Coordinates of C-alpha atoms in Angstrom, one line a residue:
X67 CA 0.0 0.0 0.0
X68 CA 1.1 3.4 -0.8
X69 CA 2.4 5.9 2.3
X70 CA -0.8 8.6 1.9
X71 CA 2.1 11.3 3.0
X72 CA 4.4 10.7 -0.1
X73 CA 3.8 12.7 -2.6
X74 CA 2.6 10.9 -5.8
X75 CA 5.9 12.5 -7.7
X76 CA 8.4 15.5 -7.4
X77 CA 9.3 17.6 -10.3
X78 CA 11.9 20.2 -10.2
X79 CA 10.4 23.2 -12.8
X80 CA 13.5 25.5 -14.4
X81 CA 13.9 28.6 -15.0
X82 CA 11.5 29.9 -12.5
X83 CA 11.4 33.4 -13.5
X84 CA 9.1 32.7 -16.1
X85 CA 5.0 32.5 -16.4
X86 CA 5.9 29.2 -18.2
X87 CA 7.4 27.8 -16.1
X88 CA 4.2 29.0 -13.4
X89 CA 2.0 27.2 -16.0
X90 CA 3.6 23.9 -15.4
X91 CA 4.0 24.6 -11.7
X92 CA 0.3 24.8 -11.8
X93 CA -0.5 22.1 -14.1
X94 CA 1.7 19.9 -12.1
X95 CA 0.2 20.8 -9.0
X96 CA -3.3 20.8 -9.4
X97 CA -2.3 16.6 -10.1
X98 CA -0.9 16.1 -6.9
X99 CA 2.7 16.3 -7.9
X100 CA 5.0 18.0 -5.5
X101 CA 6.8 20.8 -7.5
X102 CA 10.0 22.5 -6.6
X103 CA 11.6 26.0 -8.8
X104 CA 14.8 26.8 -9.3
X105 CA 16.5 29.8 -11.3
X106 CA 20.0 31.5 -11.0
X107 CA 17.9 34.1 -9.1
X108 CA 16.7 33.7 -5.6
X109 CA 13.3 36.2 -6.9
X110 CA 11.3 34.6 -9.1
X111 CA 7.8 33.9 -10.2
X112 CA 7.4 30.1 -8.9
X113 CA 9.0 31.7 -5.4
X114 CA 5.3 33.4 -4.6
X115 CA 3.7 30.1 -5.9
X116 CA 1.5 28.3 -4.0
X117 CA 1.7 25.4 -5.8
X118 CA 5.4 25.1 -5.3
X119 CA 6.4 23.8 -2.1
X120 CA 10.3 25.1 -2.3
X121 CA 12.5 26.6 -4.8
X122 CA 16.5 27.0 -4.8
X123 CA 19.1 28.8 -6.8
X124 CA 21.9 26.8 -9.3
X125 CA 24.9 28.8 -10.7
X126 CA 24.1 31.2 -13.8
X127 CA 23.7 28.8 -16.8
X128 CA 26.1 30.2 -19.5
X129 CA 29.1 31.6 -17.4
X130 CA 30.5 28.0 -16.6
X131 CA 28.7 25.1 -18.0
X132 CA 30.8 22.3 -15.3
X133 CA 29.9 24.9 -12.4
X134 CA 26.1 24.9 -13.3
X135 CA 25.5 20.9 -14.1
X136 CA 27.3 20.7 -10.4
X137 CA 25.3 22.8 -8.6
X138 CA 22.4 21.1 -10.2
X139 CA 23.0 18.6 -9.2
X140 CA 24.0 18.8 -5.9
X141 CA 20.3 20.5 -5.5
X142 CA 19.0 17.4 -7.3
X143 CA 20.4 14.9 -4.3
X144 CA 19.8 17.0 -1.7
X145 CA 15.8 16.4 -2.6
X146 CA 15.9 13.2 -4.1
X147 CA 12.2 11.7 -2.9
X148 CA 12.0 8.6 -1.2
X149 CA 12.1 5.4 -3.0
X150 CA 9.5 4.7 -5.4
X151 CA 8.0 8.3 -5.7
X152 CA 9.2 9.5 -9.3
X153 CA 11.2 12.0 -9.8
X154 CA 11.5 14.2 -12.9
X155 CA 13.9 17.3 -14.2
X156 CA 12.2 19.6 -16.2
X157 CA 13.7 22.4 -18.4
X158 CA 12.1 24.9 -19.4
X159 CA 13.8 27.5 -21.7
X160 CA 17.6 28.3 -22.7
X161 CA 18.7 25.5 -20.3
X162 CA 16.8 22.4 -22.4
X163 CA 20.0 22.1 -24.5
X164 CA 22.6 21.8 -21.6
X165 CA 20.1 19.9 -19.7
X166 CA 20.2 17.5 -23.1
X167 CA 23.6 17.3 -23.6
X168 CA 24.2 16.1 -19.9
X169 CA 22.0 13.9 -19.4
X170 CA 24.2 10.7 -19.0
X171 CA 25.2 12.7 -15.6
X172 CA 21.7 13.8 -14.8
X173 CA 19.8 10.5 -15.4
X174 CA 21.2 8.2 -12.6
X175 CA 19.6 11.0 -10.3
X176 CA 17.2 11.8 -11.2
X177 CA 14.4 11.5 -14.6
X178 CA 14.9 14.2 -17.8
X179 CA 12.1 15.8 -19.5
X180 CA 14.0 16.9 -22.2
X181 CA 14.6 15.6 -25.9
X182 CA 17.5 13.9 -26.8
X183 CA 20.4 15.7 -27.9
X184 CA 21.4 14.0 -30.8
X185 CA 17.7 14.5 -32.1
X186 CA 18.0 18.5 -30.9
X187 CA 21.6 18.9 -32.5
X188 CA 19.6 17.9 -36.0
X189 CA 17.0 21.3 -35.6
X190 CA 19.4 23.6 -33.5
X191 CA 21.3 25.8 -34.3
X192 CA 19.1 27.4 -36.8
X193 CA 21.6 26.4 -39.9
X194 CA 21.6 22.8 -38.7
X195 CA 17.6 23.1 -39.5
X196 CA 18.4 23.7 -43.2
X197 CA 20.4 21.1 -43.8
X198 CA 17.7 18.8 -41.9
X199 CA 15.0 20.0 -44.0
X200 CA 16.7 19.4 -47.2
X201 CA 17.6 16.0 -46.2
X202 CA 14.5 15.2 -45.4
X203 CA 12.5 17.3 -48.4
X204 CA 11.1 19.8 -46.1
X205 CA 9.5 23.3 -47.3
X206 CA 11.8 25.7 -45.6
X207 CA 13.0 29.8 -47.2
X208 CA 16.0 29.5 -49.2
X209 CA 18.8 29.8 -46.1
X210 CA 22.1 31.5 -46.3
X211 CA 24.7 31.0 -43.6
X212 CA 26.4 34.0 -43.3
X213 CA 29.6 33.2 -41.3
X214 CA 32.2 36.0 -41.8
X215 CA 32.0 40.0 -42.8
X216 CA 32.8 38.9 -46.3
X217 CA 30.7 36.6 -47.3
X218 CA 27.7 39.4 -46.4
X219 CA 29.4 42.2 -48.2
X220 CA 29.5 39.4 -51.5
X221 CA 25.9 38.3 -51.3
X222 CA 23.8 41.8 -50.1
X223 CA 23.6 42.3 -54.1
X224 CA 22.4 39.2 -55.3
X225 CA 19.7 38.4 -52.4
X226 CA 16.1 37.9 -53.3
X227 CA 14.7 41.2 -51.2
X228 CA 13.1 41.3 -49.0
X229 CA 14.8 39.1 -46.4
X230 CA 14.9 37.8 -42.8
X231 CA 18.1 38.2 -40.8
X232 CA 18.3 35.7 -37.9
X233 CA 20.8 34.7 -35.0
X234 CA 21.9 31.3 -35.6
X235 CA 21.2 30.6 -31.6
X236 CA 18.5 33.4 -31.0
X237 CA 15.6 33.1 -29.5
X238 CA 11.9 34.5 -28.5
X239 CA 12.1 36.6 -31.8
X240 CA 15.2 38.3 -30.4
X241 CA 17.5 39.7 -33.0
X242 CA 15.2 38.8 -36.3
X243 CA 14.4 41.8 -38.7
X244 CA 13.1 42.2 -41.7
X245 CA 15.3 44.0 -44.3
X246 CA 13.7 45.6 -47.6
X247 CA 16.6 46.4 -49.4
X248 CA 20.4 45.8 -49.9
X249 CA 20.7 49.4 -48.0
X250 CA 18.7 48.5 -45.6
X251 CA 20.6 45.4 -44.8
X252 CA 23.7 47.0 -44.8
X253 CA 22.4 49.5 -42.1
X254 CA 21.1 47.0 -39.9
X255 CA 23.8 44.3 -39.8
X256 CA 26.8 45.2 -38.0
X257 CA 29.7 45.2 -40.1
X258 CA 31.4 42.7 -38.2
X259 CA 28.5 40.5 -37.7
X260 CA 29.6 36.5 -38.0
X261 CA 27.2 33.6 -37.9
X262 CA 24.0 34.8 -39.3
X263 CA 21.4 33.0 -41.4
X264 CA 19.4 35.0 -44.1
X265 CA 16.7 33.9 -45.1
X266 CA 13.6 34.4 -48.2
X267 CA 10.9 36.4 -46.6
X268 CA 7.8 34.1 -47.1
X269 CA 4.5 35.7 -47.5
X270 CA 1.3 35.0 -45.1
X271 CA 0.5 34.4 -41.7
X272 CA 2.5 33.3 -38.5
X273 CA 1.2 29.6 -37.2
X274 CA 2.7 27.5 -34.7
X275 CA 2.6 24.0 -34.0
X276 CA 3.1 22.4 -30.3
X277 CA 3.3 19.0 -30.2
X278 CA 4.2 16.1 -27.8
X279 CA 6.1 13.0 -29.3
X280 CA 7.0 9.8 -28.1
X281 CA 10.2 8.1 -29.5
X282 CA 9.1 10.1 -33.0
X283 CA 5.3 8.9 -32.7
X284 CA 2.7 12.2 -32.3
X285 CA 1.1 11.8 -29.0
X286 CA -0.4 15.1 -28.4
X287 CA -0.7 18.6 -30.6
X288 CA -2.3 22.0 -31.1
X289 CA -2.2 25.1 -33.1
X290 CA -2.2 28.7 -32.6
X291 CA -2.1 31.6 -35.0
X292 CA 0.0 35.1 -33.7
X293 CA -2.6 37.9 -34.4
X294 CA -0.2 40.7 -33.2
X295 CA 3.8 40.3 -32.7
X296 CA 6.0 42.4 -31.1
X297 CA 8.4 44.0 -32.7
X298 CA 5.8 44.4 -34.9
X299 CA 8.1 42.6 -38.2
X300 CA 9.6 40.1 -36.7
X301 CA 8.9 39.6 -33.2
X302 CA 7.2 37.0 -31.0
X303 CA 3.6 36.4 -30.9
X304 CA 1.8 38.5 -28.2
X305 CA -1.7 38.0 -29.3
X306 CA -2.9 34.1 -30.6
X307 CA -5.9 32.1 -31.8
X308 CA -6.3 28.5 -31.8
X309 CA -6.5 26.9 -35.0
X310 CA -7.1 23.7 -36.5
X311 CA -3.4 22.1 -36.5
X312 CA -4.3 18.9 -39.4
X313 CA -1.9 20.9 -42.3
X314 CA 1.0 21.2 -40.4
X315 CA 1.1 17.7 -39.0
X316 CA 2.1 15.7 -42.1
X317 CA 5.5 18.4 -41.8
X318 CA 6.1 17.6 -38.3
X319 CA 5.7 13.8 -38.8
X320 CA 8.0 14.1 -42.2
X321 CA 10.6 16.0 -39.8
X322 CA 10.1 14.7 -36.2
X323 CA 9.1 11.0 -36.9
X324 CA 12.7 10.3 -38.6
X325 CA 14.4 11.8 -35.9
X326 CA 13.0 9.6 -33.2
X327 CA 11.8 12.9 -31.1
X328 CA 11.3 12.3 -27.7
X329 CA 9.6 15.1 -25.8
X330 CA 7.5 18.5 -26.5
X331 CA 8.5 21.0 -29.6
X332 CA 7.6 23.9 -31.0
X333 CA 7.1 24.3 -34.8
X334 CA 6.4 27.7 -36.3
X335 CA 5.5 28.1 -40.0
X336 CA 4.4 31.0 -42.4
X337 CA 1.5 30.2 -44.8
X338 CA -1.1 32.5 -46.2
X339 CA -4.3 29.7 -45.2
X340 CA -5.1 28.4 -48.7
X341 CA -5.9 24.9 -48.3
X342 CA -4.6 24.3 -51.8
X343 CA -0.9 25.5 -51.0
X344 CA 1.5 24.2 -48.6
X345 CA 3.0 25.7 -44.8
X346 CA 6.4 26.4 -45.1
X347 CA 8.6 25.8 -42.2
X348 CA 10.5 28.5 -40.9
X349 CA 11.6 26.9 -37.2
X350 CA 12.1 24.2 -34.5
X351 CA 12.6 24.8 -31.3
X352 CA 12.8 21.8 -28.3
X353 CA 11.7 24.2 -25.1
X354 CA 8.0 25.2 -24.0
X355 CA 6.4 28.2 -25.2
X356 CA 5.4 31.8 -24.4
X357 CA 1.9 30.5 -25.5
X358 CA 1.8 27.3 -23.0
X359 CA -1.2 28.7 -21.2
X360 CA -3.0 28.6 -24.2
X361 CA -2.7 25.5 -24.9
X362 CA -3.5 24.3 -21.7
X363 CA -6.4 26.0 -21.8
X364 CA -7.2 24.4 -25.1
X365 CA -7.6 21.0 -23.4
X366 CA -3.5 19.9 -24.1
X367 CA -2.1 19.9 -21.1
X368 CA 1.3 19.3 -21.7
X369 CA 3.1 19.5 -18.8
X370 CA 1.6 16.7 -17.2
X371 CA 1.1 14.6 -20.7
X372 CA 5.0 15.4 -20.5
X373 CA 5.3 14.1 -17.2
X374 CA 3.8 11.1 -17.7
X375 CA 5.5 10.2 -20.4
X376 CA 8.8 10.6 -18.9
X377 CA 7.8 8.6 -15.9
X378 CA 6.1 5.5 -17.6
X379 CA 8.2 5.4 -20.9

């Protein structure tokens, strides 16, 4: 029989400054799972939670990646449950990659709700997308990795105009604009700038698709479309509408399903809602979403579908 004062799991929710990261908290909670935050910063959102019954503070994630998976996991032992509760890590934003790539010292401690990394190294960066895509015969904008001063100066003339200039690690629309012109590139790039993608502006609407897969099998999905971004060009959604999601699976199965994805995603695509034509996909990204409430709210509630998952296999 099961000790009524264990909890029926622990998860430990990252990156607790975020409302994201409060969504899962709550979604988490409200199942009976005990929930503890952590951030770099001792102030965060999940610390005035009430469905979190502790939080603590890990070294800053990018200074010294040894220092932070230590102090990880030295949190991680020090509230290990007892035996036979589960016991899940859960990343939530810039971390999932670090959290992927160490997960051969995180696992014997602890459960990892986060994709594999040799399936995340095929969609991230943002150039390794491309040369997925085109493997795998993908609709994606005509890409060009920009990796030196040079190389920029030589194309501006020749580009297709306009055109979308992207960090090849950016992310939450940070660092994406939308250039008209050759002088208007050449104004907005600095003239040192290294590692940027360019890409074909596609016509028509923002859509993303959120999805949930299980060793590349679609277990759970749902679409949004932005309504209002910010920056207004190129920025992230700030205003969304749920939409039917059936166009844009075929592309995630076609992408996802050969790469054995294990875990949540994020797909967002640009396509102008003419059944007759096809989305094209623009990017991939293996972290939750600003939109998570939403779809939550929508009846996919992914935290704990994600959860689950990582606790029953």
């Amino acid at each position: 029989m099961k000790n009524p004062h264990l909890p029926l799991g622990r998860a430990i929710v990252m990156y607790g400054r975020s409302i994201i990261s409060l969504v899962i908290a709550h979604s988490l909670g409200k199942q009976g799972i005990e929930v503890i935050g952590c951030d770099d910063s001792a102030l965060t959102v999940l610390s005035f939670s009430r469905y979190v019954t502790k939080n603590f503070v890990h070294p800053p994630i990018r200074q010294d990646t040894t220092e932070f998976i230590e102090g990880l996991l030295s949190h991680i032992k020090a509230n290990k449950p007892p035996d036979g509760v589960p016991y899940v890590l859960i990343p939530v934003f810039q971390e999932t990659d670090i959290i992927s790539q160490h997960k051969h010292l995180l696992e014997p401690h602890i459960l990892v709700a986060a994709p594999d990394w040799e399936s995340i190294s095929r969609i991230h960066p943002k150039d390794a997308l491309a040369r997925t895509a085109e493997d795998l015969l993908i609709p994606i904008p005509k890409t060009w990795h920009i990796r030196s001063p040079e190389e920029l100066t030589e194309l501006i003339p020749s580009l297709p105009y306009p055109v979308m200039v992207k960090p090849t690690n950016g992310m939450g629309g940070r660092g994406i604009f939308l250039c008209n012109t050759p002088e208007s590139l050449r104004e907005s790039v600095n003239p040192e700038a290294r590692n940027l993608l360019i890409q074909e502006f596609i016509p028509g609407q923002d859509y993303c698709l959120t999805v949930l897969y299980e060793k590349g099998i679609l277990k759970g999905s749902m679409a949004y479309r932005n309504l209002r971004r910010y920056p207004v060009d190129s920025g992230a959604g700030v205003l969304r509408e749920t939409v039917d999601d059936s166009v844009f699976i075929p592309l995630a199965n076609s992408l996802l399903g050969p790469l054995g994805w294990h875990g949540i995603g994020e797909l967002d695509f640009r396509w102008n809602g003419n059944p007759d034509s096809q989305p094209v996909l623009i990017e991939v990204n293996s972290r939750f979403w600003a939109g998570l409430f939403q779809s939550v709210d929508a009846g996919i509630n992914f935290p704990f579908l994600l959860y689950t998952m990582t606790v029953t296999g």
